[in-house]
Coordinates of C-alpha atoms in Angstrom, one line a residue:
M41 CA 88.2 70.7 91.4
A42 CA 88.4 74.8 91.9
K43 CA 91.7 75.8 92.4
S44 CA 92.2 77.5 96.3
P45 CA 92.1 82.2 96.0
A46 CA 95.9 80.8 97.2
A47 CA 95.8 79.4 93.8
N48 CA 94.7 82.4 91.8
R49 CA 96.6 84.9 93.5
H50 CA 99.7 83.1 92.5
I51 CA 97.6 83.2 88.8
K52 CA 96.9 86.4 88.2
T53 CA 100.4 87.7 89.8
D54 CA 102.0 85.8 87.1
K55 CA 99.7 87.3 84.9
A56 CA 100.9 90.5 85.2
A57 CA 104.5 90.2 86.3
L58 CA 104.7 88.7 82.4
N59 CA 102.7 92.2 81.4
F60 CA 105.1 94.0 82.6
R61 CA 107.7 92.0 81.4
Q62 CA 106.7 94.4 78.1
I63 CA 108.3 97.3 79.1
P64 CA 111.6 97.9 77.9
Y65 CA 114.4 97.0 81.4
A66 CA 112.1 95.9 83.5
G67 CA 112.8 92.5 85.0
E68 CA 111.7 90.6 87.6
A69 CA 112.8 92.8 90.6
T70 CA 110.6 95.3 89.1
S71 CA 107.7 93.5 88.3
A72 CA 107.6 92.2 91.8
D73 CA 107.8 95.2 92.9
L74 CA 104.8 97.3 90.1
I75 CA 102.6 93.7 92.2
A76 CA 103.8 94.4 95.4
L77 CA 102.5 98.5 94.6
G78 CA 98.9 97.7 93.8
Y79 CA 99.6 97.0 89.8
T80 CA 97.5 94.1 87.9
D81 CA 98.6 95.2 83.8
I82 CA 100.4 97.5 81.9
A83 CA 97.3 99.7 81.6
S84 CA 96.6 100.3 85.3
L85 CA 99.6 101.8 85.8
K86 CA 97.9 105.1 83.5
G87 CA 97.6 107.9 85.5
A88 CA 99.9 106.9 87.6
N89 CA 102.7 108.8 89.7
A90 CA 106.1 108.2 89.6
D91 CA 107.5 110.3 92.6
E92 CA 104.3 108.8 94.9
M93 CA 105.2 105.0 93.5
Y94 CA 109.3 105.7 94.4
E95 CA 107.5 107.4 98.3
R96 CA 105.4 104.0 98.2
T97 CA 108.4 101.7 97.4
K98 CA 110.4 102.8 100.2
A99 CA 107.8 102.5 102.4
L100 CA 106.8 99.0 101.9
G101 CA 110.9 98.8 102.2
R102 CA 111.7 97.6 99.0
G103 CA 114.1 100.2 98.3
S104 CA 114.8 103.4 97.8
D105 CA 118.4 104.1 95.3
R106 CA 117.1 106.9 93.1
C107 CA 117.0 104.2 90.0
I108 CA 113.7 102.8 90.9
L109 CA 112.5 106.7 91.0
Y110 CA 114.1 106.8 87.4
M111 CA 112.6 103.4 85.8
Y112 CA 109.1 104.9 87.5
R113 CA 108.8 107.8 85.3
M114 CA 110.2 105.7 82.3
I115 CA 106.9 103.7 83.3
C116 CA 104.9 105.8 83.2
Y117 CA 105.9 107.2 80.1
Y118 CA 105.3 104.4 78.8
A119 CA 102.5 103.3 80.5
N120 CA 100.6 107.2 79.0
T121 CA 101.9 107.6 75.8
P122 CA 100.7 105.6 72.7
N123 CA 103.2 105.7 70.5
P124 CA 106.8 106.5 72.9
D125 CA 110.3 108.0 71.5
K126 CA 112.2 105.4 71.7
E127 CA 114.9 107.7 73.4
K128 CA 112.3 107.5 76.2
L129 CA 112.2 104.4 76.7
K130 CA 115.5 104.2 78.7
W131 CA 115.5 104.1 81.7
W132 CA 118.0 106.8 82.5
A133 CA 116.9 109.8 80.1
W134 CA 114.6 110.0 83.0
K135 CA 117.4 110.7 85.5
D136 CA 116.8 114.1 88.0
K137 CA 118.1 117.3 85.8
I138 CA 121.1 119.4 88.3

């Protein structure tokens, strides 16, 4: 028996969430936010803009904490960098410079 479209979406969402959990410090909430933004896996984040992601997250009512932006900056770095610097894989390394 074939799975319903809703069941297939659920499976794809679960796979995406597991894929995103490979990103340092990306937990359930971050994975859910990335899925809500339409990203399907780490490769789909290549070329993404952290500021745009943050604004879209706020528009969806999913949060406005500035730490989300810092996390998105790190995620974009992770997705676009073949051999990332371990120090740059800490979301707090991406805070705004005063």
